Short mmCIF file of C-alpha atoms and ligand atoms in Angstrom, two decimals:
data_model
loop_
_atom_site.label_atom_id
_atom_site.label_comp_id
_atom_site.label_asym_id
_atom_site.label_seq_id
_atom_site.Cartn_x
_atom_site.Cartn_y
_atom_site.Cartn_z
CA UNK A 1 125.07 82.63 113.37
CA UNK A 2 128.52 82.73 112.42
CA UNK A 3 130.78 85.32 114.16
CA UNK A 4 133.10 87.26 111.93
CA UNK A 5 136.22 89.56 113.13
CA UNK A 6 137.42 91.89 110.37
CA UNK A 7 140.99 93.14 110.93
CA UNK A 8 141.83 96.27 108.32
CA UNK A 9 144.69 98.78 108.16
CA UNK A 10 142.74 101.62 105.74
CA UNK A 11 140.13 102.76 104.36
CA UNK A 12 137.92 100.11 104.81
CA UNK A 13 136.06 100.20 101.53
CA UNK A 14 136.44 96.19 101.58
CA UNK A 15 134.81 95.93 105.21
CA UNK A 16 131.96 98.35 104.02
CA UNK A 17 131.35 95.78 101.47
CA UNK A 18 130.61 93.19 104.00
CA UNK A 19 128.76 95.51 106.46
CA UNK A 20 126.13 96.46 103.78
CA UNK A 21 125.98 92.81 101.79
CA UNK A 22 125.02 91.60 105.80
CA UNK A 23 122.31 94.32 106.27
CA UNK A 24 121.11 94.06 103.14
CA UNK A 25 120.54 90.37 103.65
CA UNK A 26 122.92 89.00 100.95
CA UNK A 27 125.74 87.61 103.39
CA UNK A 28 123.42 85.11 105.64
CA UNK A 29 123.86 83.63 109.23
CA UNK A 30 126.37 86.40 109.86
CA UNK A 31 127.48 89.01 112.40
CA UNK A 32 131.18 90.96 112.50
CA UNK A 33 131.57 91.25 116.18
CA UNK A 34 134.94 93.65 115.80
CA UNK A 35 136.47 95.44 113.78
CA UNK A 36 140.54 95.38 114.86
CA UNK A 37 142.92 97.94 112.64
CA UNK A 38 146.98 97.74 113.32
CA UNK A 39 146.24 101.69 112.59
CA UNK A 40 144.77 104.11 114.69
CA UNK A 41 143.57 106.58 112.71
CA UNK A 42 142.19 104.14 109.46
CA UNK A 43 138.43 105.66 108.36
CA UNK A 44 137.57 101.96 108.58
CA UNK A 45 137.37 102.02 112.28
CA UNK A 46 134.58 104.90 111.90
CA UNK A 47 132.88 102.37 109.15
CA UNK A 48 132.19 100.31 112.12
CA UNK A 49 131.27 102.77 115.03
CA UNK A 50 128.56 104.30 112.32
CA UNK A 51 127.73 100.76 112.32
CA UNK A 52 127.32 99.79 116.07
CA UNK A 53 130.07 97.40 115.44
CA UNK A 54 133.05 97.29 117.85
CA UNK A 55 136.28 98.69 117.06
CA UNK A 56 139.20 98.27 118.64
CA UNK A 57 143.01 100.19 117.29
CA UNK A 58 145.75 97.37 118.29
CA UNK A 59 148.96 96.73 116.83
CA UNK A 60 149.83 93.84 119.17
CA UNK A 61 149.23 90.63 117.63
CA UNK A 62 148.93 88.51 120.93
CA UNK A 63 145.88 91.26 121.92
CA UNK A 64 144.23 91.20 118.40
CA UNK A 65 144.76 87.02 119.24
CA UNK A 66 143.19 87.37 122.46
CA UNK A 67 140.27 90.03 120.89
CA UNK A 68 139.05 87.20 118.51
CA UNK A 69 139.31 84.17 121.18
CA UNK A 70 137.14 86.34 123.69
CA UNK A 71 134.54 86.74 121.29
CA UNK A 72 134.60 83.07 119.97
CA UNK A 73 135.41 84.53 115.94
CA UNK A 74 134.43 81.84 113.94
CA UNK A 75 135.96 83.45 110.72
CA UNK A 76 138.75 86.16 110.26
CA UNK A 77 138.63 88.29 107.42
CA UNK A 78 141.99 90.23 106.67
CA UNK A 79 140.12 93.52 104.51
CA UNK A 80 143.47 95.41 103.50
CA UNK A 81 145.37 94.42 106.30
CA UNK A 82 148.86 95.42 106.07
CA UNK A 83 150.79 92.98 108.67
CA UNK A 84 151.93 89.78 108.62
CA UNK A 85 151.00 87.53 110.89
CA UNK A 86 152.89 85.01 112.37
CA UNK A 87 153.20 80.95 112.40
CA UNK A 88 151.74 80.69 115.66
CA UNK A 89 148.49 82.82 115.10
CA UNK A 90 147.60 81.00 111.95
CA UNK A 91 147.93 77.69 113.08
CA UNK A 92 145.49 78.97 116.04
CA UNK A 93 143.07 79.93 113.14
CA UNK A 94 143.78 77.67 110.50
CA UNK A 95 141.77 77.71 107.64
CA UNK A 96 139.71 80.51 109.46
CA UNK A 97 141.77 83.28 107.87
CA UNK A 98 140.99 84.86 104.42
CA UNK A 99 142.29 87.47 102.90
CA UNK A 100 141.13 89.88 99.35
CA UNK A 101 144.18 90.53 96.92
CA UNK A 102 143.77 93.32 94.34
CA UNK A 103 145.40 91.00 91.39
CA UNK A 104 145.33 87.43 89.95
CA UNK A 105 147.50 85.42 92.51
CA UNK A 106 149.78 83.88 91.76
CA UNK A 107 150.42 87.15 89.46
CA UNK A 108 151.61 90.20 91.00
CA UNK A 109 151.36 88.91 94.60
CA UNK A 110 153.38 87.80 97.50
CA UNK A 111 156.22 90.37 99.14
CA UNK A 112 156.00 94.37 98.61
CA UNK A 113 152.83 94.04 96.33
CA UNK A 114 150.37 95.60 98.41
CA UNK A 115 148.17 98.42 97.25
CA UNK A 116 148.81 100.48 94.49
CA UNK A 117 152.41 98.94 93.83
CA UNK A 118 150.48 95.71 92.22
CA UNK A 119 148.81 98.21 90.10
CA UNK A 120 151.75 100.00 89.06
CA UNK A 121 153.34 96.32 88.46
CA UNK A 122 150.36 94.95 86.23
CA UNK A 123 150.29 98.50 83.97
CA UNK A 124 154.20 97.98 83.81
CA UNK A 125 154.28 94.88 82.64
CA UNK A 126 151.46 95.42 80.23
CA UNK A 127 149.19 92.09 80.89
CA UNK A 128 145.75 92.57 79.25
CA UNK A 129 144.05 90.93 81.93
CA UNK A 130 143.65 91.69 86.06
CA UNK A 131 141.68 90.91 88.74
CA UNK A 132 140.64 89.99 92.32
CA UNK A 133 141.41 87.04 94.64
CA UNK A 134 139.79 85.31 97.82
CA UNK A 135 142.27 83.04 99.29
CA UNK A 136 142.91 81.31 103.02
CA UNK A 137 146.10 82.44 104.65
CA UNK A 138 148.69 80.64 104.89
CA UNK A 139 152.56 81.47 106.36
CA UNK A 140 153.73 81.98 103.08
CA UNK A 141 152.02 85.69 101.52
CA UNK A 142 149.16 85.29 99.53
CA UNK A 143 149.95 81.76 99.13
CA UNK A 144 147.23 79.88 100.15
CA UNK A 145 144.16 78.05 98.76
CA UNK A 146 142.52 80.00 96.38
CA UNK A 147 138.60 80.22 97.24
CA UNK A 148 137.15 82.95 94.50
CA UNK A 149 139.23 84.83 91.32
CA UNK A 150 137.15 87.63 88.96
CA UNK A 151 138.79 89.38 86.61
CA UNK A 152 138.69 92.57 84.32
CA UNK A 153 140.62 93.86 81.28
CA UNK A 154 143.33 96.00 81.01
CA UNK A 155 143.48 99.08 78.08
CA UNK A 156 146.87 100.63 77.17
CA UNK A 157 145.78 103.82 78.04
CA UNK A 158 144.77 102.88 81.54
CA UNK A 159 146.91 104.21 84.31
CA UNK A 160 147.45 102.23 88.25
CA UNK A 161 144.84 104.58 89.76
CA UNK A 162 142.39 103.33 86.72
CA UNK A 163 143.44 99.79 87.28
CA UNK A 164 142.84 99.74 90.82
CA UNK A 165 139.18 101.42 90.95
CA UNK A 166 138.15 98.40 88.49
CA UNK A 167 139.52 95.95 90.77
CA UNK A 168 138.38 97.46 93.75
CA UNK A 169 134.65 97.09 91.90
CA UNK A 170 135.55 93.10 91.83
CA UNK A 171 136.41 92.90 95.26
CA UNK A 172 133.94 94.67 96.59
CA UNK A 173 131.68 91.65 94.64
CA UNK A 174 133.80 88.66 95.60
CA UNK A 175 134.71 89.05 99.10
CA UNK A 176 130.86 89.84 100.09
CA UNK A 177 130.54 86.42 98.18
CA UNK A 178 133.13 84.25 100.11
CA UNK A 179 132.07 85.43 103.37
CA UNK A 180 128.44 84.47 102.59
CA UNK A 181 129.63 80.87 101.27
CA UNK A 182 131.97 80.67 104.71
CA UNK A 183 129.19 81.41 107.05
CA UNK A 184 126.90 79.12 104.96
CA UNK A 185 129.68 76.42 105.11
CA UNK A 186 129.34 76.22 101.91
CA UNK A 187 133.82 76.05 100.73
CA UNK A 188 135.37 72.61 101.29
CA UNK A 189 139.56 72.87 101.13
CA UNK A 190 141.31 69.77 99.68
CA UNK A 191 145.15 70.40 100.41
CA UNK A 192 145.36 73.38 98.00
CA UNK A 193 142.18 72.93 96.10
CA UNK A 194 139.01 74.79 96.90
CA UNK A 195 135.48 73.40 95.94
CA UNK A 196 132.35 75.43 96.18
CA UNK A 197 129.12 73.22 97.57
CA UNK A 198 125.62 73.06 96.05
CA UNK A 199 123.24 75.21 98.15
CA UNK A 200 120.46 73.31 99.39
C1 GRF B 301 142.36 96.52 98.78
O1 GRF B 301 142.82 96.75 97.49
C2 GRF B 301 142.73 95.13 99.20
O2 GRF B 301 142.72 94.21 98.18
C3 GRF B 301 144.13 95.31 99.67
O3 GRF B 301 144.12 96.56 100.33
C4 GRF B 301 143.09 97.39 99.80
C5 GRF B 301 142.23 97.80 100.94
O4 GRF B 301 141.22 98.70 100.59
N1 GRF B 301 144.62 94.17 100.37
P1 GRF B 301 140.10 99.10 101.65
O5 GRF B 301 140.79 99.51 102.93
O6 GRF B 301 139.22 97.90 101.85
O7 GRF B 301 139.36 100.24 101.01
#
């Protein structure tokens, strides 16, 4: 049984995702043991009390670091996480890290596109097509391997707020997904390129 930390900053609609995929038997050979948010009053820290799931508010990196090595994390899931992390904690996790983006990286991604500012960017800018992204962390933002992409179409009449409910729907499909395929080890990384096994 793989052991899963699941560190948030909000809501926590992502981490619900992963909480009901597991109990409904989707996500196999799983467990989160905590749930860590950098923000003490998120709603997704309730998510995982109503749960029985740990949670734990922290906003010290060498803690949350110390959090996951107590309780032997196998995989990290950042679920809306709004913090970078430093070098040293993600070469202590490498390739253990993943992280949802609400657009297709490398579109509307890396520094100050976080929530509803890629939203905002992608209606701006007037692309016809958006989506969602599963991808390992890496030091650079929401640079590393891509694992899973799904994307949706954009209307001229939709606003951000429309925009982002659509992709919200996508990663509430794809991040269930790559969790079950981690715990499964079921993704193989190749330098940058991410291939998806056969399931026996
Ligand atoms: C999601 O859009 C996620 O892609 C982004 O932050 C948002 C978190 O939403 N990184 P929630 O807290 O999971 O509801």
């Amino acid at each position: 049984m793989k052991k899963i930390a699941v560190l948030i900053s909000g809501g926590g609609s992502n981490l619900q995702s992963i909480i009901d995929r597991i109990e409904d038997g989707c996500i196999k050979n799983a467990k989160i043991e905590v749930v860590i948010s950098n923000k003490k009053d998120a709603y997704g820290l309730e998510r995982a009390k109503k749960h029985g799931i740990e949670a734990v508010f922290s906003k010290d990196e060498k803690e949350i670091k110390k959090i996951i090595l107590d309780r032997k994390c196998d995989l990290i899931v950042l679920a809306g996480f709004l913090k970078i992390l430093s070098g040293d904690f993600l070469k202590e996790f490498k390739n253990k890290i993943i992280n949802i983006h609400p657009s297709l990286i490398p579109s509307f991604c890396g520094m100050g596109y976080y929530g509803i500012k890629v939203h905002e960017a992608v209606v701006n800018y007037g692309v016809k097509i958006t989506g969602a992204t599963v991808h390992f962390v890496e030091e650079e933002a929401d640079a590393g391997p891509i694992i899973l992409q799904e994307a949706v179409e954009v209307s001229s009449s939709d606003t951000a707020d429309i925009v982002q409910k659509k992709v919200l729907e996508l990663e509430h499909r794809i991040l269930p997904k790559v969790v079950d395929l981690f715990c499964q080890d079921l993704i193989d990384i190749n330098g940058r390129i991410v291939s998806i096994k056969e399931k026996k």
